[in-house]
Coordinates of N, CA and C in Angstrom, one line a residue:
Chain A
M26 N -62.1 -28.7 -28.5 CA -62.1 -27.3 -28.4 C -60.8 -26.8 -27.6
A27 N -60.4 -27.6 -26.6 CA -59.2 -27.3 -25.9 C -58.0 -27.3 -26.8
A28 N -57.9 -28.2 -27.6 CA -56.7 -28.3 -28.5 C -56.7 -27.1 -29.4
A29 N -57.8 -26.7 -29.9 CA -57.9 -25.5 -30.8 C -57.4 -24.3 -30.0
L30 N -57.9 -24.1 -28.8 CA -57.5 -23.0 -28.0 C -56.0 -23.0 -27.8
R31 N -55.4 -24.2 -27.4 CA -54.0 -24.3 -27.2 C -53.2 -23.9 -28.4
A32 N -53.7 -24.3 -29.6 CA -53.1 -24.0 -30.9 C -53.1 -22.4 -31.1
A33 N -54.2 -21.8 -30.8 CA -54.4 -20.4 -31.0 C -53.4 -19.7 -30.0
K34 N -53.3 -20.2 -28.8 CA -52.4 -19.5 -27.9 C -51.0 -19.6 -28.4
G35 N -50.6 -20.7 -28.9 CA -49.2 -20.9 -29.5 C -49.0 -19.9 -30.6
L36 N -50.0 -19.7 -31.4 CA -49.9 -18.7 -32.5 C -49.7 -17.3 -32.0
R37 N -50.5 -17.0 -30.9 CA -50.4 -15.7 -30.4 C -49.0 -15.4 -29.8
L38 N -48.4 -16.4 -29.1 CA -47.1 -16.2 -28.5 C -46.1 -16.0 -29.5
A39 N -46.3 -16.6 -30.7 CA -45.2 -16.6 -31.7 C -45.1 -15.2 -32.3
V40 N -46.2 -14.4 -32.3 CA -46.2 -13.1 -32.9 C -45.2 -12.2 -32.2
G41 N -44.5 -11.3 -33.0 CA -43.4 -10.4 -32.4 C -44.1 -9.2 -31.8
P42 N -43.4 -8.0 -31.9 CA -43.9 -6.8 -31.3 C -45.2 -6.4 -32.1
P43 N -46.1 -5.6 -31.4 CA -47.4 -5.3 -32.0 C -47.2 -4.5 -33.2
N44 N -48.2 -4.7 -34.2 CA -48.2 -4.0 -35.5 C -48.8 -2.6 -35.3
L45 N -48.0 -1.6 -35.6 CA -48.5 -0.2 -35.3 C -49.3 0.3 -36.5
G46 N -49.1 -0.2 -37.7 CA -49.8 0.3 -38.8 C -48.9 1.4 -39.5
E47 N -49.3 1.8 -40.8 CA -48.4 2.6 -41.6 C -48.3 4.0 -41.0
R48 N -49.4 4.6 -40.4 CA -49.4 6.0 -40.0 C -48.4 6.2 -38.9
Q49 N -48.4 5.3 -37.9 CA -47.6 5.6 -36.7 C -46.1 5.4 -36.9
Q50 N -45.3 6.2 -36.3 CA -43.8 6.1 -36.4 C -43.2 5.6 -35.1
G51 N -42.0 5.3 -35.1 CA -41.3 4.9 -33.9 C -41.2 3.4 -33.7
L52 N -40.3 3.0 -32.8 CA -40.2 1.6 -32.6 C -41.3 1.0 -31.8
A53 N -41.7 -0.2 -32.1 CA -42.7 -0.9 -31.2 C -41.9 -1.8 -30.3
L54 N -41.6 -1.4 -29.1 CA -40.8 -2.3 -28.2 C -41.7 -3.4 -27.6
P55 N -41.1 -4.5 -27.4 CA -41.9 -5.6 -26.8 C -42.2 -5.5 -25.3
F56 N -41.6 -4.4 -24.7 CA -42.0 -4.2 -23.3 C -42.1 -2.7 -23.0
T57 N -42.8 -2.3 -22.0 CA -43.0 -0.9 -21.6 C -42.6 -0.7 -20.2
R58 N -42.1 0.5 -19.8 CA -41.8 0.8 -18.5 C -42.9 1.6 -17.8
S59 N -43.1 1.3 -16.5 CA -44.2 2.0 -15.8 C -43.6 2.5 -14.5
A60 N -44.2 3.6 -14.0 CA -43.8 4.1 -12.7 C -44.5 3.3 -11.5
F61 N -45.5 2.5 -11.9 CA -46.3 1.9 -10.9 C -45.8 0.4 -10.7
V62 N -45.6 0.1 -9.4 CA -45.2 -1.3 -9.1 C -46.2 -1.9 -8.1
A63 N -46.6 -3.1 -8.3 CA -47.5 -3.8 -7.4 C -46.7 -4.8 -6.7
K64 N -46.9 -4.9 -5.3 CA -46.2 -5.8 -4.5 C -47.2 -6.9 -4.1
R65 N -46.9 -8.1 -4.1 CA -47.8 -9.1 -3.6 C -47.8 -9.1 -2.0
R66 N -49.0 -9.0 -1.5 CA -49.1 -8.8 0.0 C -48.8 -10.1 0.7
N67 N -47.9 -10.0 1.7 CA -47.6 -11.2 2.5 C -48.2 -11.1 3.8
H68 N -49.1 -12.0 4.1 CA -49.8 -12.0 5.4 C -49.3 -13.0 6.4
D69 N -48.1 -13.4 6.3 CA -47.5 -14.4 7.2 C -47.3 -13.7 8.6
Q70 N -46.7 -12.5 8.5 CA -46.5 -11.7 9.7 C -47.6 -10.7 10.0
P71 N -48.0 -10.5 11.3 CA -49.0 -9.5 11.5 C -48.4 -8.1 11.2
N72 N -49.3 -7.2 10.8 CA -48.9 -5.8 10.6 C -48.9 -5.1 11.9
W73 N -47.7 -5.3 12.6 CA -47.6 -4.8 14.0 C -47.8 -3.3 14.1
F74 N -47.3 -2.6 13.1 CA -47.5 -1.1 13.1 C -49.0 -0.8 13.1
G75 N -49.7 -1.5 12.2 CA -51.2 -1.2 12.1 C -51.9 -1.6 13.4
V76 N -51.5 -2.7 14.0 CA -52.1 -3.2 15.2 C -51.8 -2.2 16.3
G77 N -50.6 -1.8 16.5 CA -50.2 -0.8 17.5 C -51.0 0.5 17.3
L78 N -51.1 1.0 16.1 CA -51.8 2.2 15.8 C -53.3 2.1 16.2
A79 N -53.9 0.9 15.8 CA -55.3 0.7 16.2 C -55.5 0.7 17.7
F80 N -54.7 -0.1 18.4 CA -54.9 -0.1 19.9 C -54.6 1.2 20.5
S81 N -53.6 1.9 20.1 CA -53.3 3.2 20.7 C -54.4 4.2 20.4
T82 N -54.9 4.2 19.2 CA -56.0 5.1 18.8 C -57.2 4.8 19.7
S83 N -57.5 3.5 19.9 CA -58.7 3.1 20.7 C -58.5 3.6 22.1
A84 N -57.2 3.4 22.7 CA -57.0 3.8 24.1 C -57.1 5.4 24.2
A85 N -56.6 6.1 23.2 CA -56.7 7.6 23.2 C -58.2 8.0 23.2
L86 N -59.0 7.3 22.3 CA -60.4 7.7 22.2 C -61.1 7.5 23.5
W87 N -60.9 6.3 24.1 CA -61.5 6.0 25.4 C -61.1 7.0 26.4
A88 N -59.8 7.4 26.5 CA -59.4 8.4 27.5 C -60.1 9.7 27.2
L89 N -60.1 10.1 26.0 CA -60.8 11.4 25.6 C -62.3 11.3 26.0
L90 N -62.9 10.2 25.8 CA -64.4 10.1 26.1 C -64.6 10.2 27.6
F91 N -63.8 9.5 28.4 CA -63.9 9.5 29.9 C -63.7 10.9 30.4
K92 N -62.6 11.6 29.8 CA -62.3 13.0 30.2 C -63.5 13.9 29.9
Q93 N -64.0 13.8 28.7 CA -65.1 14.6 28.2 C -66.4 14.4 29.1
H94 N -66.7 13.2 29.4 CA -67.8 12.9 30.3 C -67.7 13.5 31.7
N95 N -66.5 13.3 32.2 CA -66.3 13.9 33.6 C -66.4 15.4 33.6
E96 N -65.8 16.0 32.5 CA -65.9 17.5 32.4 C -67.4 17.9 32.3
D97 N -68.2 17.1 31.5 CA -69.6 17.4 31.3 C -70.3 17.4 32.6
V98 N -70.1 16.3 33.4 CA -70.7 16.1 34.7 C -70.4 17.3 35.6
M99 N -69.1 17.7 35.7 CA -68.7 18.8 36.5 C -69.3 20.1 36.1
E100 N -69.4 20.3 34.8 CA -70.0 21.6 34.3 C -71.5 21.6 34.7
Y101 N -72.2 20.5 34.5 CA -73.6 20.4 34.8 C -73.8 20.7 36.3
E102 N -73.0 20.1 37.1 CA -73.2 20.3 38.6 C -72.9 21.7 38.9
R103 N -71.9 22.3 38.3 CA -71.5 23.7 38.6 C -72.7 24.6 38.2
R104 N -73.3 24.4 37.0 CA -74.4 25.3 36.6 C -75.6 25.1 37.4
K105 N -75.8 23.9 37.9 CA -77.0 23.6 38.8 C -76.8 24.4 40.1
E106 N -75.6 24.4 40.7 CA -75.3 25.1 41.9 C -75.5 26.6 41.6
E107 N -75.0 27.1 40.5 CA -75.1 28.5 40.1 C -76.6 28.9 40.1
R108 N -77.4 28.1 39.4 CA -78.8 28.4 39.3 C -79.5 28.5 40.6
Q109 N -79.2 27.5 41.5 CA -79.8 27.5 42.8 C -79.4 28.8 43.6
H110 N -78.1 29.1 43.5 CA -77.5 30.3 44.2 C -78.3 31.5 43.7
K111 N -78.5 31.6 42.4 CA -79.1 32.8 41.8 C -80.6 32.9 42.2
C112 N -81.3 31.7 42.2 CA -82.7 31.7 42.5 C -83.0 31.9 44.0
T113 N -82.3 31.2 44.8 CA -82.6 31.3 46.2 C -81.9 32.5 46.9
G114 N -81.0 33.1 46.2 CA -80.2 34.2 46.7 C -79.2 33.7 47.7
C115 N -78.3 34.6 48.2 CA -77.3 34.1 49.0 C -77.8 33.8 50.4
S116 N -77.9 32.5 50.7 CA -78.5 32.2 52.0 C -77.4 31.7 53.0
Chain B
M7 N -73.7 26.6 12.0 CA -74.5 25.8 13.0 C -73.5 25.1 13.9
V8 N -73.7 25.4 15.2 CA -72.8 24.8 16.2 C -73.4 23.4 16.6
F9 N -72.5 22.4 16.7 CA -73.0 21.1 17.0 C -73.6 21.0 18.4
L10 N -72.9 21.6 19.4 CA -73.4 21.6 20.8 C -73.3 23.0 21.3
P11 N -74.4 23.8 21.3 CA -74.3 25.2 21.9 C -74.0 25.1 23.3
D12 N -73.6 26.3 23.8 CA -73.1 26.4 25.2 C -74.2 26.0 26.2
E13 N -75.5 26.4 25.9 CA -76.5 26.1 26.9 C -76.8 24.6 27.0
S14 N -76.3 23.8 26.0 CA -76.5 22.3 26.1 C -75.7 21.8 27.3
R15 N -74.7 22.5 27.8 CA -74.0 22.1 29.0 C -74.7 22.2 30.3
S16 N -75.9 22.9 30.2 CA -76.7 23.0 31.4 C -77.6 21.8 31.6
L17 N -77.6 20.9 30.6 CA -78.4 19.7 30.7 C -77.5 18.6 31.3
P18 N -78.2 17.6 32.0 CA -77.4 16.5 32.5 C -76.8 15.7 31.4
P19 N -75.5 15.4 31.4 CA -74.9 14.7 30.3 C -75.4 13.3 30.3
P20 N -75.5 12.7 29.1 CA -75.9 11.3 29.0 C -74.9 10.4 29.7
P21 N -75.3 9.2 30.2 CA -74.3 8.4 30.9 C -73.4 7.8 29.8
L22 N -72.2 7.3 30.3 CA -71.3 6.7 29.3 C -71.9 5.5 28.5
V23 N -72.8 4.8 29.2 CA -73.5 3.7 28.5 C -74.8 4.3 28.1
N24 N -75.0 4.8 26.9 CA -76.2 5.4 26.4 C -76.6 4.7 25.1
K25 N -77.9 5.0 24.7 CA -78.5 4.3 23.5 C -77.6 4.6 22.3
G26 N -77.2 5.9 22.1 CA -76.5 6.2 20.9 C -75.1 5.5 20.8
S27 N -74.4 5.5 22.0 CA -73.1 4.8 22.0 C -73.3 3.3 21.8
V28 N -74.2 2.7 22.5 CA -74.4 1.2 22.3 C -74.7 0.9 20.9
W29 N -75.6 1.6 20.3 CA -76.1 1.3 18.9 C -74.9 1.5 17.9
L30 N -74.3 2.7 18.0 CA -73.2 2.9 17.0 C -72.0 2.0 17.3
G31 N -71.7 1.7 18.6 CA -70.7 0.8 18.9 C -70.9 -0.6 18.3
L32 N -72.2 -1.0 18.4 CA -72.6 -2.2 17.7 C -72.4 -2.2 16.2
T33 N -72.8 -1.1 15.6 CA -72.7 -1.0 14.2 C -71.2 -1.0 13.8
G34 N -70.3 -0.4 14.6 CA -68.9 -0.4 14.3 C -68.4 -1.8 14.4
W35 N -68.8 -2.6 15.4 CA -68.4 -3.9 15.6 C -68.8 -4.8 14.4
I36 N -70.1 -4.6 14.0 CA -70.6 -5.4 12.9 C -69.9 -5.0 11.6
A37 N -69.5 -3.8 11.5 CA -68.7 -3.3 10.3 C -67.4 -4.1 10.2
A38 N -66.7 -4.2 11.4 CA -65.4 -4.9 11.4 C -65.7 -6.4 11.1
L39 N -66.7 -7.0 11.6 CA -67.0 -8.4 11.3 C -67.3 -8.6 9.8
L40 N -68.0 -7.6 9.2 CA -68.3 -7.7 7.8 C -67.0 -7.6 7.0
D41 N -66.1 -6.7 7.5 CA -64.9 -6.5 6.8 C -64.1 -7.9 6.8
N42 N -64.1 -8.6 7.9 CA -63.5 -9.9 8.0 C -64.1 -10.8 7.0
G43 N -65.5 -10.8 7.0 CA -66.2 -11.7 6.1 C -65.8 -11.5 4.6
F44 N -65.8 -10.2 4.2 CA -65.6 -9.8 2.8 C -64.2 -10.2 2.4
N45 N -63.2 -10.2 3.3 CA -61.8 -10.5 3.0 C -61.5 -11.9 3.3
H46 N -62.5 -12.8 3.5 CA -62.3 -14.2 3.7 C -61.4 -14.5 4.9
R47 N -61.6 -13.7 6.0 CA -60.9 -14.0 7.2 C -61.9 -14.6 8.2
P48 N -61.4 -15.3 9.2 CA -62.4 -15.8 10.2 C -63.2 -14.7 10.8
I49 N -64.5 -14.8 10.9 CA -65.3 -13.7 11.2 C -65.0 -13.0 12.5
I50 N -65.1 -13.8 13.7 CA -64.9 -13.1 15.0 C -63.5 -13.2 15.5
R51 N -62.7 -14.2 15.0 CA -61.4 -14.4 15.6 C -60.3 -13.5 15.0
A52 N -60.6 -13.0 13.8 CA -59.6 -12.2 13.1 C -59.7 -10.7 13.4
G53 N -58.6 -10.0 13.3 CA -58.7 -8.5 13.4 C -59.3 -8.0 14.6
V54 N -58.9 -8.5 15.8 CA -59.6 -8.0 17.0 C -59.2 -6.6 17.3
H55 N -58.0 -6.1 16.9 CA -57.7 -4.7 17.0 C -58.6 -3.9 16.2
R56 N -59.0 -4.4 15.0 CA -59.9 -3.6 14.1 C -61.3 -3.6 14.8
Q57 N -61.7 -4.7 15.3 CA -63.1 -4.8 16.0 C -63.1 -3.8 17.1
I58 N -62.0 -3.7 17.9 CA -62.0 -2.8 19.1 C -62.0 -1.4 18.6
L59 N -61.2 -1.1 17.6 CA -61.1 0.3 17.1 C -62.5 0.8 16.5
F60 N -63.1 -0.1 15.7 CA -64.4 0.4 15.1 C -65.5 0.5 16.2
T61 N -65.5 -0.4 17.2 CA -66.5 -0.3 18.2 C -66.2 1.0 19.0
T62 N -64.9 1.3 19.3 CA -64.6 2.5 20.1 C -65.0 3.8 19.3
V63 N -64.8 3.8 18.0 CA -65.2 5.0 17.2 C -66.7 5.2 17.3
G64 N -67.4 4.1 17.1 CA -68.9 4.1 17.2 C -69.3 4.6 18.5
W65 N -68.8 4.1 19.6 CA -69.1 4.5 21.0 C -68.9 6.0 21.2
F66 N -67.7 6.5 20.7 CA -67.3 7.9 20.8 C -68.3 8.8 20.1
V67 N -68.6 8.5 18.8 CA -69.5 9.3 18.1 C -70.9 9.3 18.7
G68 N -71.3 8.1 19.1 CA -72.6 7.9 19.7 C -72.8 8.8 21.0
Y69 N -71.8 9.0 21.7 CA -71.9 9.8 22.9 C -72.2 11.2 22.5
Y70 N -71.5 11.8 21.6 CA -71.7 13.2 21.1 C -73.1 13.3 20.5
L71 N -73.5 12.3 19.7 CA -74.8 12.4 19.1 C -75.9 12.3 20.1
A72 N -75.7 11.5 21.2 CA -76.7 11.4 22.2 C -76.8 12.8 22.9
K73 N -75.7 13.5 23.1 CA -75.7 14.8 23.8 C -76.5 15.8 22.9
R74 N -76.3 15.7 21.6 CA -77.0 16.6 20.7 C -78.5 16.3 20.7
T75 N -78.8 15.0 20.7 CA -80.2 14.6 20.7 C -80.9 15.2 21.9
E76 N -80.3 15.0 23.1 CA -80.9 15.5 24.4 C -81.1 17.0 24.2
Y77 N -80.1 17.7 23.7 CA -80.2 19.2 23.6 C -81.4 19.5 22.7
V78 N -81.5 18.9 21.5 CA -82.6 19.2 20.6 C -84.0 19.0 21.2
H79 N -84.1 17.8 21.9 CA -85.4 17.5 22.5 C -85.7 18.5 23.6
A80 N -84.7 18.9 24.4 CA -84.9 19.9 25.5 C -85.3 21.2 24.9
K81 N -84.7 21.6 23.8 CA -85.0 22.9 23.2 C -86.5 22.9 22.7
V82 N -86.9 21.8 22.1 CA -88.3 21.7 21.6 C -89.2 21.7 22.7
D83 N -88.9 21.0 23.8 CA -89.8 21.0 25.0 C -89.9 22.4 25.6
R84 N -88.8 23.1 25.7 CA -88.8 24.5 26.2 C -89.7 25.4 25.4
E85 N -89.6 25.3 24.1 CA -90.4 26.1 23.2 C -91.9 25.7 23.3
L86 N -92.2 24.4 23.5 CA -93.5 23.9 23.6 C -94.1 24.5 24.9
F87 N -93.4 24.3 26.0 CA -94.0 24.7 27.3 C -94.1 26.2 27.4
E88 N -93.2 27.0 26.7 CA -93.3 28.4 26.6 C -94.6 28.8 25.9
Y89 N -94.9 28.1 24.8 CA -96.1 28.4 24.0 C -97.3 28.2 24.9
V90 N -97.3 27.0 25.5 CA -98.5 26.7 26.4 C -98.7 27.7 27.5
R91 N -97.6 28.2 28.0 CA -97.6 29.2 29.1 C -98.2 30.5 28.5
Q92 N -97.9 30.8 27.3 CA -98.3 32.1 26.7 C -99.7 32.0 26.2
H93 N -100.3 30.8 26.0 CA -101.6 30.7 25.4 C -102.5 29.9 26.3
P94 N -102.7 30.2 27.5 CA -103.5 29.4 28.4 C -104.9 29.1 28.0
E95 N -105.5 30.1 27.2 CA -106.9 29.9 26.8 C -107.0 28.7 25.9
D96 N -105.9 28.4 25.1 CA -106.0 27.3 24.2 C -105.9 25.9 24.9
F97 N -105.4 26.0 26.1 CA -105.1 24.7 26.8 C -105.9 24.5 28.0
K98 N -107.1 25.1 28.1 CA -108.0 24.8 29.2 C -108.3 23.4 29.3
A99 N -108.2 22.8 30.5 CA -108.6 21.3 30.6 C -110.1 21.2 30.5
A100 N -110.5 20.1 29.9 CA -112.0 20.0 29.6 C -112.8 20.0 30.9
G101 N -113.9 20.6 30.9 CA -114.8 20.6 32.0 C -114.6 21.6 33.1
I102 N -113.5 22.5 32.9 CA -113.3 23.5 34.0 C -114.0 24.8 33.6

């Protein structure tokens, strides 16, 4: 079976440009051009830009979270004081 | 629909280590570990920056979700107690 497949592959490679049929006009070129290019990814070097972006985003998010939490605590304490002030009156 | 109305700020804010943050932080970390697994990388040793980022995002979102949860529960409690206060005849303790 392998030999037959190899023979068939040989036959396929020997064929020239694809057969368009009588209806279609124009040249059938053996190659086509495309705007899309694929690059083989090389993972030997770390993606330092991505790593830096990930760490800086994490640091920014933690900073924002700490800031938000502190602001929330201050606002809660302030409103608690305000409520006591209102309820008990100016003592 | 506002995510956190102004009156939610009158409630005590959830601590930085809260159920929502811990759970979503954990899901973020597991997502990063899964990403490593699906891409044939060492599960815990690879992409530590990714693990930290996903965990942080989960923790961050979890904090805001916990705040909203507290607000919704407090609002329902307020409406419940207000109803009980306005209908005392329906809530007479047994035997009185």
